[in-house]
Coordinates of C-alpha atoms and ligand atoms in Angstrom, one line a residue:
M1 CA 0.3 0.0 0.0
K2 CA 1.8 2.8 -0.8
N3 CA 1.7 6.0 1.4
K4 CA -0.8 8.2 1.5
R5 CA 0.7 11.2 2.9
N6 CA 3.4 11.8 0.7
Y7 CA 2.6 15.0 0.5
A8 CA 2.3 17.3 3.3
S9 CA -1.3 18.9 3.1
V10 CA -3.9 19.4 0.7
T11 CA -6.1 22.3 0.5
V12 CA -9.9 22.1 0.1
L13 CA -12.0 25.3 -1.2
G14 CA -15.1 25.0 -0.6
L15 CA -17.2 23.9 2.6
G16 CA -20.5 23.1 0.9
K17 CA -22.1 20.0 1.2
M18 CA -19.4 18.4 -0.9
G19 CA -17.0 19.6 0.0
T20 CA -17.5 20.0 3.7
A21 CA -17.8 16.0 3.5
I22 CA -14.1 15.8 1.1
S23 CA -12.3 17.7 4.2
R24 CA -14.2 15.2 6.5
I25 CA -12.5 12.1 4.8
L26 CA -10.0 13.4 4.4
L27 CA -9.0 14.8 8.2
K28 CA -10.2 11.2 9.4
E29 CA -7.7 9.6 7.0
D30 CA -5.0 11.7 8.7
F31 CA -4.2 13.8 6.2
Q32 CA -3.1 17.3 7.4
V33 CA -6.3 19.5 5.6
T34 CA -6.2 23.5 4.6
T35 CA -9.4 24.6 4.2
W36 CA -10.9 27.7 2.5
N37 CA -14.3 29.3 1.6
R38 CA -16.2 32.6 1.3
T39 CA -18.5 32.1 4.0
R40 CA -15.5 31.5 6.7
E41 CA -18.3 30.2 8.8
K42 CA -18.8 27.4 7.4
S43 CA -15.2 26.5 8.5
Y44 CA -15.3 26.8 11.8
A45 CA -16.8 23.4 12.7
L46 CA -13.5 21.8 10.8
E47 CA -11.1 23.8 12.3
S48 CA -12.4 22.1 15.4
E49 CA -11.3 18.7 13.8
G50 CA -8.6 18.9 12.7
A51 CA -8.7 21.5 9.9
S52 CA -6.4 24.1 9.7
S53 CA -8.6 27.5 7.9
A54 CA -6.7 30.0 5.3
V55 CA -6.8 33.6 5.9
S56 CA -7.4 34.4 2.6
I57 CA -6.8 32.0 -0.7
E58 CA -3.4 33.3 -1.6
D59 CA -2.7 31.3 2.1
A60 CA -4.8 28.3 1.0
I61 CA -3.3 27.8 -2.1
I62 CA 0.3 27.9 -1.2
K63 CA -0.4 25.8 2.4
S64 CA -0.3 22.7 0.0
E65 CA 1.0 21.0 -3.3
V66 CA -3.0 19.2 -3.9
I67 CA -6.1 21.8 -4.5
I68 CA -9.4 20.6 -4.2
I69 CA -11.9 21.9 -5.2
S70 CA -15.9 21.9 -4.7
L71 CA -17.2 25.3 -5.8
L72 CA -21.1 25.3 -7.2
D73 CA -20.2 26.0 -10.6
Y74 CA -17.4 26.9 -12.3
P75 CA -17.4 30.4 -13.6
S76 CA -17.2 30.5 -9.6
V77 CA -14.3 28.2 -9.9
D78 CA -13.4 30.7 -12.4
A79 CA -13.4 34.0 -10.9
L80 CA -12.1 33.0 -7.5
L81 CA -8.4 31.4 -9.3
R82 CA -7.6 33.6 -12.4
P83 CA -6.4 36.2 -10.1
V84 CA -4.0 34.0 -8.9
E85 CA -3.3 32.3 -11.7
N86 CA 0.6 33.3 -10.7
L87 CA 0.6 31.0 -7.7
M88 CA -0.3 27.7 -8.8
T89 CA 3.7 26.8 -10.3
G90 CA 3.9 23.2 -9.8
K91 CA 0.5 22.4 -8.2
L92 CA -1.8 20.1 -8.7
I93 CA -5.6 21.1 -8.7
I94 CA -8.0 18.3 -8.4
N95 CA -11.1 19.7 -9.6
L96 CA -14.1 18.3 -8.4
T97 CA -17.0 20.9 -9.4
N98 CA -19.4 19.8 -11.7
G99 CA -19.3 21.5 -14.8
S100 CA -19.6 20.9 -18.7
P101 CA -16.7 19.1 -20.9
M102 CA -16.1 22.3 -22.0
Q103 CA -16.0 24.3 -19.0
A104 CA -13.3 21.9 -18.0
C105 CA -11.2 21.9 -21.2
K106 CA -11.2 25.8 -20.6
T107 CA -10.3 25.5 -17.2
A108 CA -7.9 22.6 -18.4
A109 CA -6.0 24.6 -20.4
Y110 CA -5.4 27.6 -18.3
M111 CA -4.8 25.8 -15.5
L112 CA -1.5 23.7 -17.4
S113 CA -0.4 27.2 -19.0
A114 CA -0.2 28.2 -15.2
G115 CA 1.8 25.8 -14.2
A116 CA -0.3 23.2 -12.7
R117 CA -1.1 19.6 -13.2
Y118 CA -4.8 19.7 -13.2
L119 CA -7.0 16.5 -12.9
D120 CA -11.3 17.3 -13.8
G121 CA -13.5 15.2 -11.4
G122 CA -17.0 14.2 -11.5
I123 CA -18.6 12.5 -8.1
M124 CA -21.2 10.4 -8.7
A125 CA -22.1 10.8 -5.2
I126 CA -24.4 12.2 -2.5
P127 CA -22.0 14.2 0.2
Q128 CA -23.3 10.9 2.5
M129 CA -22.1 8.8 0.8
L130 CA -18.5 9.7 0.1
G131 CA -16.3 7.4 1.8
Q132 CA -18.1 4.3 0.3
R133 CA -17.4 2.2 -2.2
E134 CA -20.7 2.7 -3.6
A135 CA -19.6 6.5 -4.2
L136 CA -18.1 6.5 -8.4
L137 CA -15.8 8.8 -8.5
L138 CA -15.0 10.0 -12.8
F139 CA -11.3 11.8 -13.4
S140 CA -10.2 12.9 -16.4
G141 CA -6.5 14.8 -17.9
S142 CA -3.4 14.1 -16.1
E143 CA -3.2 10.3 -15.6
E144 CA 0.8 10.5 -14.1
A145 CA -1.4 13.2 -11.3
F146 CA -3.8 10.6 -10.6
R147 CA -1.9 7.8 -10.3
I148 CA 0.1 9.1 -7.8
N149 CA -2.6 11.0 -6.3
E150 CA -4.8 7.3 -6.1
V151 CA -4.1 6.7 -3.0
M152 CA -5.9 9.6 -1.2
L153 CA -8.3 9.9 -3.9
T154 CA -9.6 6.4 -3.1
T155 CA -10.5 7.4 0.7
L156 CA -13.3 9.2 -0.8
G157 CA -14.9 6.4 -3.3
T158 CA -13.8 4.5 -5.9
C159 CA -12.2 6.2 -8.4
K160 CA -11.6 5.3 -11.8
F161 CA -9.4 7.2 -14.8
I162 CA -11.8 7.6 -17.7
S163 CA -9.2 9.8 -19.7
K164 CA -6.2 12.2 -20.3
E165 CA -9.1 14.5 -22.2
P166 CA -10.0 16.7 -19.7
G167 CA -13.3 17.2 -20.9
L168 CA -14.3 13.4 -20.9
A169 CA -15.2 13.4 -16.9
A170 CA -17.5 15.6 -17.2
L171 CA -18.9 14.4 -20.3
S172 CA -18.9 10.9 -18.7
D173 CA -20.7 12.0 -15.1
L174 CA -23.3 14.4 -17.3
A175 CA -24.1 11.1 -19.0
L176 CA -24.8 9.0 -15.8
L177 CA -26.6 12.1 -14.8
T178 CA -28.8 11.6 -17.8
A179 CA -29.5 8.1 -16.9
M180 CA -30.7 9.2 -13.2
Y181 CA -32.7 12.1 -14.4
G182 CA -34.3 9.6 -16.6
M183 CA -35.0 6.9 -13.8
Y184 CA -36.2 9.4 -11.7
S185 CA -38.6 11.3 -13.8
G186 CA -40.7 7.8 -14.9
Y187 CA -40.7 7.2 -11.5
L188 CA -42.3 10.4 -10.5
Q189 CA -44.9 9.8 -13.6
G190 CA -45.0 6.6 -12.4
V191 CA -46.3 7.5 -8.7
A192 CA -48.5 9.8 -9.9
L193 CA -50.2 7.5 -11.7
I194 CA -50.5 5.0 -8.8
K195 CA -51.6 8.0 -6.4
S196 CA -54.6 8.7 -8.3
A197 CA -55.8 5.4 -7.2
G198 CA -55.1 6.6 -3.5
I199 CA -52.1 4.0 -3.6
S200 CA -49.6 5.7 -1.1
A201 CA -45.7 6.5 -3.0
S202 CA -44.6 3.8 -0.1
A203 CA -46.7 1.3 -1.4
F204 CA -45.7 1.4 -4.6
T205 CA -41.8 1.9 -4.2
P206 CA -40.6 -1.2 -3.5
M207 CA -42.6 -3.1 -6.6
A208 CA -40.7 -0.1 -8.4
T209 CA -37.8 -0.5 -7.1
Q210 CA -37.9 -5.1 -7.7
W211 CA -39.2 -4.3 -11.2
L212 CA -36.2 -1.3 -12.0
Q213 CA -33.3 -3.6 -10.2
A214 CA -34.8 -6.3 -12.6
M215 CA -34.8 -3.9 -15.6
S216 CA -31.2 -2.7 -14.7
K217 CA -29.5 -6.4 -16.3
S218 CA -31.0 -5.3 -19.5
L219 CA -28.7 -2.6 -19.9
S220 CA -25.4 -4.7 -20.9
R221 CA -27.6 -6.1 -23.4
M222 CA -28.4 -3.6 -24.8
S223 CA -25.3 -1.8 -25.0
E224 CA -24.3 -5.1 -26.8
A225 CA -27.1 -4.3 -29.3
I226 CA -26.1 -0.4 -29.8
D227 CA -22.7 -0.7 -30.4
G228 CA -23.0 -4.0 -32.8
K229 CA -26.1 -2.8 -34.6
T230 CA -27.6 -6.7 -33.7
Y231 CA -31.1 -4.7 -32.0
T232 CA -33.0 -8.0 -33.7
D233 CA -30.6 -10.4 -31.7
N234 CA -33.3 -12.3 -28.9
V235 CA -35.7 -10.3 -28.8
G236 CA -38.0 -10.9 -26.4
A237 CA -40.3 -7.3 -26.3
S238 CA -40.2 -6.2 -30.0
L239 CA -40.5 -2.0 -30.6
S240 CA -43.5 -2.7 -32.6
M241 CA -45.2 -4.5 -29.3
Q242 CA -43.9 -1.4 -26.4
A243 CA -45.6 0.6 -29.0
S244 CA -48.7 -0.2 -29.0
S245 CA -48.8 -0.9 -25.1
F246 CA -47.3 2.6 -25.1
E247 CA -50.6 4.0 -26.0
N248 CA -52.1 2.2 -22.7
L249 CA -49.9 4.2 -21.2
V250 CA -50.9 7.6 -22.7
D251 CA -55.0 6.9 -22.9
T252 CA -54.7 5.9 -18.9
Y253 CA -53.1 9.4 -17.8
Q254 CA -55.2 11.2 -20.2
T255 CA -58.7 9.7 -19.3
I256 CA -57.5 10.0 -15.3
G257 CA -55.8 13.9 -16.1
I258 CA -52.7 13.3 -14.9
P259 CA -49.8 15.2 -17.1
I260 CA -47.7 12.4 -18.8
D261 CA -45.4 15.4 -19.5
L262 CA -42.0 13.8 -18.3
I263 CA -42.1 10.5 -20.7
L264 CA -44.8 11.0 -23.5
P265 CA -42.3 12.4 -26.1
L266 CA -40.6 8.3 -25.9
K267 CA -44.2 8.1 -28.1
K268 CA -42.6 10.1 -30.8
Y269 CA -39.4 8.6 -30.6
M270 CA -40.9 5.0 -30.4
E271 CA -43.1 5.4 -33.5
S272 CA -40.2 7.3 -35.8
T273 CA -38.0 4.0 -34.9
V274 CA -40.6 1.9 -35.7
A275 CA -40.9 3.5 -39.3
K276 CA -37.3 3.5 -40.1
G277 CA -37.7 -0.7 -40.1
Y278 CA -37.2 -1.4 -36.4
A279 CA -40.2 -3.2 -35.9
D280 CA -38.6 -6.0 -34.7
A281 CA -36.1 -4.9 -32.8
N282 CA -36.1 -4.2 -29.3
F283 CA -35.8 -1.3 -27.4
S284 CA -32.4 -0.3 -27.6
A285 CA -33.1 0.5 -31.3
V286 CA -34.8 4.3 -30.4
F287 CA -31.4 4.9 -29.5
E288 CA -30.8 5.0 -34.1
T289 CA -33.6 7.9 -33.6
I290 CA -32.0 10.2 -30.4
K291 CA -27.9 9.7 -31.5
G292 CA -26.6 12.8 -32.7
S293 CA -24.9 12.6 -36.2
R294 CA -21.8 10.9 -35.0
P295 CA -21.4 7.2 -35.0
Ligands
FVH1 N1 -24.0 17.5 -3.3 C1 -24.6 16.5 -4.1 O1 -24.7 15.8 -3.8 C2 -23.5 17.0 -5.3 C3 -22.9 15.5 -5.7 C4 -22.1 15.2 -7.1 C5 -21.1 16.9 -7.3 N2 -22.2 17.7 -6.5 C6 -21.2 19.2 -7.4 O2 -20.5 19.4 -5.8 C7 -20.2 21.0 -6.0 C8 -20.2 21.3 -4.9 O3 -21.8 20.5 -4.8 P1 -22.5 21.3 -2.7 O4 -23.6 20.5 -2.7 O5 -21.1 20.9 -1.6 O6 -22.9 22.6 -3.0 P2 -23.7 23.6 -2.1 O7 -23.4 22.9 -0.6 O8 -24.1 24.7 -2.7 O9 -21.9 24.8 -2.1 C9 -21.5 25.3 -2.5 C10 -20.1 26.2 -2.8 O10 -19.5 27.1 -3.4 C11 -19.6 28.3 -3.3 N3 -19.5 29.5 -3.5 C12 -20.5 29.3 -4.5 N4 -20.6 30.7 -5.3 C13 -19.5 30.9 -5.2 C14 -18.3 32.2 -6.0 N5 -19.1 33.1 -6.7 N6 -17.2 32.3 -4.9 C15 -16.6 31.2 -3.9 N7 -17.0 30.3 -3.7 C16 -18.8 30.1 -3.8 C17 -20.0 28.0 -1.5 O11 -19.7 28.8 -0.8 P3 -20.3 30.0 0.2 O12 -21.9 30.2 -0.2 O13 -20.1 28.6 1.7 O14 -20.1 30.8 0.7 C18 -19.6 26.9 -1.3 O15 -18.7 26.6 -0.6 C19 -21.0 21.6 -7.1 O16 -21.1 21.6 -8.2 C20 -22.1 20.6 -7.2 O17 -22.7 20.6 -8.7 C21 -23.1 17.9 -5.7

């Protein structure tokens, strides 16, 4: 096992819910943690747990070789760090702020030109999950910096290096969030239907969980069908059948008078995929209608 403490101190910029959770885990793992937050009061609790609060952003950067950033958004990161670029030489910047791939690439470029190494990260976890294996952290940028700091980063969760291309952790993060929002919107739409019959969300949820867990197993088969364009192999539920039964779903919501806006767009995509000749394919063929111009 590599030594976790191969540098004196880690600085955490941003003590929102996530930055506070990150600092707390690093403290528990015996790292020397320096913190900085725009609103000073948020650092008091961590001070009593052993963190040292920087008196200024300059002080926060000077104190450590490794700077972890967890701010609300990239404009806040840029506004904070652009004026102190001259202090970045030799530092490793690990930016865990959520953003777009374009923002990540832009920030990587100015950090590199300021003489820093840059790792962009996406956290696929809520603060309460941090420090557990279920928390997934995605990284892109300097692979060397990732490998050197992997032991420290792994104290936060399961870490995966995606690519040297700095924007790809952010892109992967957004793709995973897309999948999560699809699940949440389907769940909420289903709750709206079930509650119209006086059945509680709590009674519905164990059934929904069992169903979604079972169906999540089909994702790997879908991925194979998409990558290999083998949409008609081993079809258990044809797209034309699913497009037909989707009518029942729409009819029921409309009759009861519940808006179906969250999932109604699927109807159009299923129908146009069938019209393209994929009637006998499985559901993954809808990808052929939603994909961009890239293969
Ligand atoms: N919380 C979560 O579940 C998700 C999990 C996945 C990753 N996200 C991203 O993590 C970033 C931080 O999220 P957060 O939950 O910690 O957010 P807040 O609790 O709202 O804290 C925001 C911090 O950002 C500071 N801040 C905001 N604007 C500025 C600014 N212009 N200059 C300097 N600092 C700024 C704010 O400071 P203050 O309000 O306490 O003074 C907080 O430290 C985020 O990208 C999530 O998408 C979290």
